[in-house]
């Protein structure tokens, strides 16, 4: 066992964005992760385990490697070949923040091996620009529940730690959904009444997380901006939205652009009942995979000089 100064380990949480009304604004970190270890090598290689290991381990069109190279080329630095070990728990293409985690991993690797000297704020700004919005990137980088926005090229984030006893159930269908397809179904113009309802919801949403006001979530997670339009391509969503308020389920929303659905549950005592009504609601479609997790308050963890 030897220590190598250039070796790095990055552990990044999954995230669920929007949470109903907080379109491109609100997100929360979940405690399943992408872990990436890397060290200099003669050539690029990836050894991947966990979910979607074959896709994560492919050298061609690999998000982490391609972005790592692109960033260092842009900054005029050599792209040192890396031997990468990747353990993935985040479902790909499901609306659980896999792209934000992958992009942040690439940025951290470029910052470290390219000696870029970027601050935490710069790393988050780079990830937010690449994502096109800061919500997933902010929650992945900082952990907890975040409300975020970009003005004048600067990312602004307010963060709170979610209540310790709340749990998240992520309902996963069998097939992924491209974010581009999920965005293509959205209208260009919205009615004022729909916008006002979302503004009311997102204001309550932040206070519900900050104050542990679970009774607010059913109303706070109401959305008129994206979920009504995405229901046609996320058929489990209309089956699950009515479950808010039943069996300890505090609120239900599409996770990011979908197709996964997030249910927030009032503690471990409510999990069994929540699982039962979710499975009952999904009988006519398919038996989904359910992931039970806590909310992740730690955010991305970066360790350098780790042992092999």
Tab-separated table of C-alpha atoms in Angstrom:
chain	number	residue	atom	x	y	z
A	1	UNK	CA	0.000	0.000	0.000
A	2	UNK	CA	1.642	3.218	-1.139
A	3	UNK	CA	0.511	6.786	-1.321
A	4	UNK	CA	0.551	8.690	-4.589
A	5	UNK	CA	0.117	12.452	-4.436
A	6	UNK	CA	-1.523	12.638	-7.860
A	7	UNK	CA	-4.214	10.059	-7.099
A	8	UNK	CA	-7.703	11.414	-6.444
A	9	UNK	CA	-11.067	10.053	-5.346
A	10	UNK	CA	-14.344	11.909	-5.975
A	11	UNK	CA	-17.685	10.822	-4.505
A	12	UNK	CA	-20.732	12.556	-5.984
A	13	UNK	CA	-24.389	12.119	-4.956
A	14	UNK	CA	-27.407	11.563	-7.142
A	15	UNK	CA	-29.857	14.458	-7.304
A	16	UNK	CA	-33.534	15.036	-7.940
A	17	UNK	CA	-34.376	18.380	-9.521
A	18	UNK	CA	-37.502	20.505	-9.948
A	19	UNK	CA	-39.417	18.785	-7.107
A	20	UNK	CA	-42.610	19.908	-8.800
A	21	UNK	CA	-42.671	23.696	-9.212
A	22	UNK	CA	-38.943	24.487	-8.966
A	23	UNK	CA	-38.232	24.097	-12.682
A	24	UNK	CA	-34.474	24.523	-13.341
A	25	UNK	CA	-34.222	26.011	-9.831
A	26	UNK	CA	-34.754	23.546	-6.970
A	27	UNK	CA	-33.023	20.234	-6.332
A	28	UNK	CA	-32.051	17.893	-3.530
A	29	UNK	CA	-29.160	15.447	-3.157
A	30	UNK	CA	-29.848	11.738	-2.600
A	31	UNK	CA	-27.572	9.255	-0.856
A	32	UNK	CA	-26.632	7.013	-3.744
A	33	UNK	CA	-23.453	7.964	-5.512
A	34	UNK	CA	-20.955	7.948	-8.346
A	35	UNK	CA	-17.436	7.310	-7.059
A	36	UNK	CA	-14.485	7.993	-9.362
A	37	UNK	CA	-10.845	7.238	-8.561
A	38	UNK	CA	-8.127	8.292	-10.986
A	39	UNK	CA	-4.352	8.377	-11.282
A	40	UNK	CA	-1.889	9.169	-14.087
A	41	UNK	CA	-1.251	6.330	-16.546
A	42	UNK	CA	0.338	5.608	-19.916
A	43	UNK	CA	-3.097	5.516	-21.598
A	44	UNK	CA	-6.719	6.130	-20.691
A	45	UNK	CA	-8.581	3.200	-19.146
A	46	UNK	CA	-11.777	2.722	-17.153
A	47	UNK	CA	-12.720	-0.134	-14.841
A	48	UNK	CA	-16.402	0.327	-13.976
A	49	UNK	CA	-18.671	-1.501	-11.558
A	50	UNK	CA	-22.240	-1.002	-10.381
A	51	UNK	CA	-25.226	0.291	-12.362
A	52	UNK	CA	-24.823	0.560	-16.115
A	53	UNK	CA	-21.214	-0.576	-15.746
A	54	UNK	CA	-20.831	-1.338	-19.454
A	55	UNK	CA	-21.832	2.200	-20.461
A	56	UNK	CA	-19.800	3.806	-17.682
A	57	UNK	CA	-16.737	1.788	-18.643
A	58	UNK	CA	-16.826	2.513	-22.382
A	59	UNK	CA	-13.890	4.646	-23.520
A	60	UNK	CA	-15.690	5.892	-26.630
A	61	UNK	CA	-18.046	8.834	-26.046
A	62	UNK	CA	-17.393	8.668	-22.313
A	63	UNK	CA	-18.748	11.828	-20.659
A	64	UNK	CA	-16.070	12.005	-17.972
A	65	UNK	CA	-13.071	11.450	-20.254
A	66	UNK	CA	-14.343	13.594	-23.126
A	67	UNK	CA	-15.126	16.560	-20.875
A	68	UNK	CA	-11.829	16.166	-19.009
A	69	UNK	CA	-9.984	16.399	-22.325
A	70	UNK	CA	-12.109	19.276	-23.619
A	71	UNK	CA	-11.596	21.412	-20.519
A	72	UNK	CA	-7.835	20.943	-20.455
A	73	UNK	CA	-7.544	21.638	-24.182
A	74	UNK	CA	-9.549	24.835	-23.684
A	75	UNK	CA	-7.248	25.886	-20.840
A	76	UNK	CA	-4.098	25.065	-22.818
A	77	UNK	CA	-3.045	22.242	-20.495
A	78	UNK	CA	-2.001	18.697	-21.432
A	79	UNK	CA	-4.630	16.030	-20.807
A	80	UNK	CA	-2.668	13.520	-18.737
A	81	UNK	CA	-3.957	9.993	-19.513
A	82	UNK	CA	-5.742	8.504	-16.525
A	83	UNK	CA	-6.481	5.060	-15.154
A	84	UNK	CA	-10.007	5.474	-13.816
A	85	UNK	CA	-11.953	3.244	-11.457
A	86	UNK	CA	-15.634	4.025	-11.354
A	87	UNK	CA	-18.338	2.662	-9.058
A	88	UNK	CA	-21.784	3.864	-10.079
A	89	UNK	CA	-25.043	3.722	-8.116
A	90	UNK	CA	-26.888	6.418	-10.104
A	91	UNK	CA	-29.341	5.247	-12.805
A	92	UNK	CA	-28.422	6.742	-16.187
A	93	UNK	CA	-31.001	8.713	-18.161
A	94	UNK	CA	-33.644	8.497	-15.434
A	95	UNK	CA	-33.706	12.051	-14.090
A	96	UNK	CA	-31.458	11.311	-11.108
A	97	UNK	CA	-28.629	13.704	-11.953
A	98	UNK	CA	-26.232	11.287	-13.646
A	99	UNK	CA	-25.059	13.917	-16.135
A	100	UNK	CA	-24.417	16.509	-13.414
A	101	UNK	CA	-22.415	13.975	-11.397
A	102	UNK	CA	-20.415	12.927	-14.459
A	103	UNK	CA	-19.675	16.505	-15.483
A	104	UNK	CA	-18.636	17.523	-11.991
A	105	UNK	CA	-16.366	14.481	-11.804
A	106	UNK	CA	-14.693	15.506	-15.076
A	107	UNK	CA	-14.273	19.103	-13.895
A	108	UNK	CA	-12.700	17.985	-10.616
A	109	UNK	CA	-10.291	15.684	-12.482
A	110	UNK	CA	-9.326	18.466	-14.902
A	111	UNK	CA	-8.855	20.928	-12.051
A	112	UNK	CA	-6.648	18.466	-10.174
A	113	UNK	CA	-4.511	16.920	-12.914
A	114	UNK	CA	-4.336	20.139	-14.935
A	115	UNK	CA	-3.424	22.242	-11.872
A	116	UNK	CA	-6.084	24.779	-12.875
A	117	UNK	CA	-6.518	26.191	-9.381
A	118	UNK	CA	-10.263	26.675	-9.751
A	119	UNK	CA	-12.230	27.596	-6.653
A	120	UNK	CA	-15.344	25.755	-5.503
A	121	UNK	CA	-17.477	28.535	-6.998
A	122	UNK	CA	-15.687	28.217	-10.344
A	123	UNK	CA	-16.201	24.453	-10.420
A	124	UNK	CA	-19.927	24.915	-9.785
A	125	UNK	CA	-20.176	27.677	-12.400
A	126	UNK	CA	-18.510	25.469	-15.023
A	127	UNK	CA	-20.847	22.568	-14.256
A	128	UNK	CA	-23.929	24.801	-14.299
A	129	UNK	CA	-23.009	26.243	-17.689
A	130	UNK	CA	-22.469	22.780	-19.146
A	131	UNK	CA	-25.769	21.537	-17.700
A	132	UNK	CA	-27.652	24.609	-18.940
A	133	UNK	CA	-29.094	25.213	-15.457
A	134	UNK	CA	-27.597	25.098	-11.951
A	135	UNK	CA	-30.090	22.962	-9.997
A	136	UNK	CA	-28.634	19.432	-10.271
A	137	UNK	CA	-25.045	20.676	-10.265
A	138	UNK	CA	-25.576	22.784	-7.132
A	139	UNK	CA	-27.258	19.960	-5.217
A	140	UNK	CA	-24.590	17.473	-6.311
A	141	UNK	CA	-21.717	19.786	-5.405
A	142	UNK	CA	-23.087	21.203	-2.142
A	143	UNK	CA	-25.519	18.540	-0.931
A	144	UNK	CA	-28.845	19.123	0.773
A	145	UNK	CA	-31.778	21.026	-0.704
A	146	UNK	CA	-30.823	23.943	-2.936
A	147	UNK	CA	-32.575	26.843	-4.576
A	148	UNK	CA	-30.360	28.174	-7.343
A	149	UNK	CA	-30.227	30.630	-10.203
A	150	UNK	CA	-27.832	32.232	-12.671
A	151	UNK	CA	-27.692	35.976	-13.240
A	152	UNK	CA	-25.020	37.830	-15.162
A	153	UNK	CA	-23.016	34.636	-15.521
A	154	UNK	CA	-22.845	34.170	-11.747
A	155	UNK	CA	-24.433	31.210	-9.958
A	156	UNK	CA	-26.386	31.994	-6.791
A	157	UNK	CA	-27.322	29.194	-4.400
A	158	UNK	CA	-29.220	28.986	-1.125
A	159	UNK	CA	-28.846	25.659	0.663
A	160	UNK	CA	-30.508	23.967	3.630
A	161	UNK	CA	-30.128	20.536	5.214
A	162	UNK	CA	-33.300	18.455	4.722
A	163	UNK	CA	-35.075	17.040	7.780
A	164	UNK	CA	-33.223	13.987	9.089
A	165	UNK	CA	-36.309	11.788	9.323
A	166	UNK	CA	-37.616	12.331	5.783
A	167	UNK	CA	-36.974	9.559	3.285
A	168	UNK	CA	-37.046	9.483	-0.510
A	169	UNK	CA	-38.463	6.736	-2.692
A	170	UNK	CA	-37.298	6.887	-6.308
A	171	UNK	CA	-39.632	4.996	-8.644
A	172	UNK	CA	-37.702	3.797	-11.698
A	173	UNK	CA	-39.320	2.591	-14.940
A	174	UNK	CA	-37.550	0.125	-17.201
A	175	UNK	CA	-36.542	2.563	-19.958
A	176	UNK	CA	-34.572	5.842	-19.727
A	177	UNK	CA	-35.682	9.142	-21.239
A	178	UNK	CA	-33.474	11.693	-22.986
A	179	UNK	CA	-33.665	15.146	-21.393
A	180	UNK	CA	-33.866	16.674	-24.880
A	181	UNK	CA	-37.067	14.724	-25.559
A	182	UNK	CA	-38.532	15.740	-22.194
A	183	UNK	CA	-37.805	19.414	-22.910
A	184	UNK	CA	-39.194	19.240	-26.447
A	185	UNK	CA	-42.747	18.666	-25.179
A	186	UNK	CA	-42.821	21.896	-23.150
A	187	UNK	CA	-44.651	24.988	-24.451
A	188	UNK	CA	-42.896	28.276	-25.127
A	189	UNK	CA	-45.562	30.394	-23.393
A	190	UNK	CA	-47.491	29.829	-20.153
A	191	UNK	CA	-50.681	31.284	-18.726
A	192	UNK	CA	-50.238	33.714	-15.842
A	193	UNK	CA	-52.382	31.555	-13.552
A	194	UNK	CA	-50.072	28.576	-14.101
A	195	UNK	CA	-46.978	30.672	-13.391
A	196	UNK	CA	-48.517	32.064	-10.195
A	197	UNK	CA	-49.361	28.577	-8.927
A	198	UNK	CA	-45.753	27.532	-9.483
A	199	UNK	CA	-44.430	30.629	-7.725
A	200	UNK	CA	-46.634	29.860	-4.742
A	201	UNK	CA	-45.452	26.264	-4.722
A	202	UNK	CA	-41.740	26.963	-4.969
A	203	UNK	CA	-41.918	29.521	-2.145
A	204	UNK	CA	-43.602	26.943	0.105
A	205	UNK	CA	-41.180	24.244	-1.050
A	206	UNK	CA	-38.109	26.051	0.256
A	207	UNK	CA	-39.739	26.770	3.605
A	208	UNK	CA	-40.987	23.190	3.905
A	209	UNK	CA	-37.431	21.865	3.578
A	210	UNK	CA	-35.923	24.579	5.788
A	211	UNK	CA	-38.495	24.220	8.575
A	212	UNK	CA	-39.331	20.527	8.291
A	213	UNK	CA	-42.915	21.348	7.356
A	214	UNK	CA	-43.875	18.061	5.735
A	215	UNK	CA	-47.561	18.955	5.760
A	216	UNK	CA	-46.809	21.658	3.174
A	217	UNK	CA	-45.263	19.354	0.589
A	218	UNK	CA	-48.441	18.083	-1.056
A	219	UNK	CA	-49.379	21.652	-2.012
A	220	UNK	CA	-45.791	22.862	-2.388
A	221	UNK	CA	-44.926	20.207	-4.992
A	222	UNK	CA	-47.840	21.153	-7.264
A	223	UNK	CA	-46.665	22.019	-10.777
A	224	UNK	CA	-48.249	23.552	-13.881
A	225	UNK	CA	-45.095	24.238	-15.928
A	226	UNK	CA	-43.631	20.869	-16.924
A	227	UNK	CA	-45.329	17.856	-15.341
A	228	UNK	CA	-48.685	18.163	-17.167
A	229	UNK	CA	-46.826	18.104	-20.495
A	230	UNK	CA	-44.411	15.321	-19.575
A	231	UNK	CA	-47.101	12.963	-18.302
A	232	UNK	CA	-47.651	11.655	-21.831
A	233	UNK	CA	-44.040	10.443	-22.070
A	234	UNK	CA	-43.756	9.508	-18.368
A	235	UNK	CA	-46.883	7.342	-17.926
A	236	UNK	CA	-46.148	6.417	-14.320
A	237	UNK	CA	-46.344	10.075	-13.231
A	238	UNK	CA	-50.161	10.505	-13.424
A	239	UNK	CA	-50.529	7.182	-11.589
A	240	UNK	CA	-48.318	8.324	-8.719
A	241	UNK	CA	-49.142	12.025	-8.268
A	242	UNK	CA	-52.479	11.261	-6.518
A	243	UNK	CA	-50.629	9.288	-3.827
A	244	UNK	CA	-49.458	12.479	-2.080
A	245	UNK	CA	-51.122	12.505	1.316
A	246	UNK	CA	-51.554	8.715	1.474
A	247	UNK	CA	-49.647	6.297	3.730
A	248	UNK	CA	-47.147	8.895	4.919
A	249	UNK	CA	-46.271	10.082	1.404
A	250	UNK	CA	-45.761	13.826	1.875
A	251	UNK	CA	-45.300	14.803	-1.758
A	252	UNK	CA	-44.739	13.359	-5.229
A	253	UNK	CA	-43.017	14.847	-8.277
A	254	UNK	CA	-41.235	13.910	-11.460
A	255	UNK	CA	-37.527	13.556	-10.721
A	256	UNK	CA	-35.811	16.071	-12.960
A	257	UNK	CA	-36.982	15.594	-16.543
A	258	UNK	CA	-38.044	12.035	-15.713
A	259	UNK	CA	-38.949	9.344	-16.241
A	260	UNK	CA	-38.229	8.513	-12.583
A	261	UNK	CA	-40.671	9.787	-9.970
A	262	UNK	CA	-39.685	10.980	-6.493
A	263	UNK	CA	-41.903	10.403	-3.464
A	264	UNK	CA	-40.961	12.054	-0.164
A	265	UNK	CA	-41.991	9.955	2.827
A	266	UNK	CA	-42.512	10.897	6.460
A	267	UNK	CA	-39.882	8.655	8.056
A	268	UNK	CA	-39.026	4.961	8.091
A	269	UNK	CA	-42.360	4.103	9.724
A	270	UNK	CA	-44.181	5.111	6.539
A	271	UNK	CA	-42.021	3.228	4.042
A	272	UNK	CA	-43.877	-0.099	3.983
A	273	UNK	CA	-47.256	1.552	3.412
A	274	UNK	CA	-45.793	3.855	0.773
A	275	UNK	CA	-44.261	0.913	-1.095
A	276	UNK	CA	-47.605	-0.890	-1.066
A	277	UNK	CA	-49.664	1.955	-2.540
A	278	UNK	CA	-46.971	2.693	-5.138
A	279	UNK	CA	-46.946	-0.918	-6.341
A	280	UNK	CA	-50.764	-0.949	-6.352
A	281	UNK	CA	-50.871	2.230	-8.458
A	282	UNK	CA	-48.412	0.793	-10.974
A	283	UNK	CA	-50.184	-2.533	-11.565
A	284	UNK	CA	-51.633	-1.484	-14.926
A	285	UNK	CA	-48.268	-0.320	-16.288
A	286	UNK	CA	-45.358	-2.360	-14.957
A	287	UNK	CA	-43.742	-3.394	-11.716
A	288	UNK	CA	-41.177	-0.656	-11.131
A	289	UNK	CA	-37.881	-0.711	-9.301
A	290	UNK	CA	-38.059	1.263	-6.069
A	291	UNK	CA	-34.977	2.841	-4.494
A	292	UNK	CA	-35.291	3.898	-0.855
A	293	UNK	CA	-32.765	6.444	0.350
A	294	UNK	CA	-32.045	9.321	2.680
A	295	UNK	CA	-31.319	12.845	1.566
A	296	UNK	CA	-27.580	13.506	1.241
A	297	UNK	CA	-26.359	16.572	3.124
A	298	UNK	CA	-22.634	16.206	2.434
A	299	UNK	CA	-22.410	16.906	-1.294
A	300	UNK	CA	-19.342	16.031	-3.365
A	301	UNK	CA	-16.367	14.694	-1.409
A	302	UNK	CA	-12.899	15.082	-2.954
A	303	UNK	CA	-9.890	13.221	-1.527
A	304	UNK	CA	-6.374	13.599	-2.904
A	305	UNK	CA	-3.339	11.458	-2.212
A	306	UNK	CA	-5.574	8.495	-1.365
A	307	UNK	CA	-4.163	4.988	-0.956
A	308	UNK	CA	-4.435	2.475	-3.759
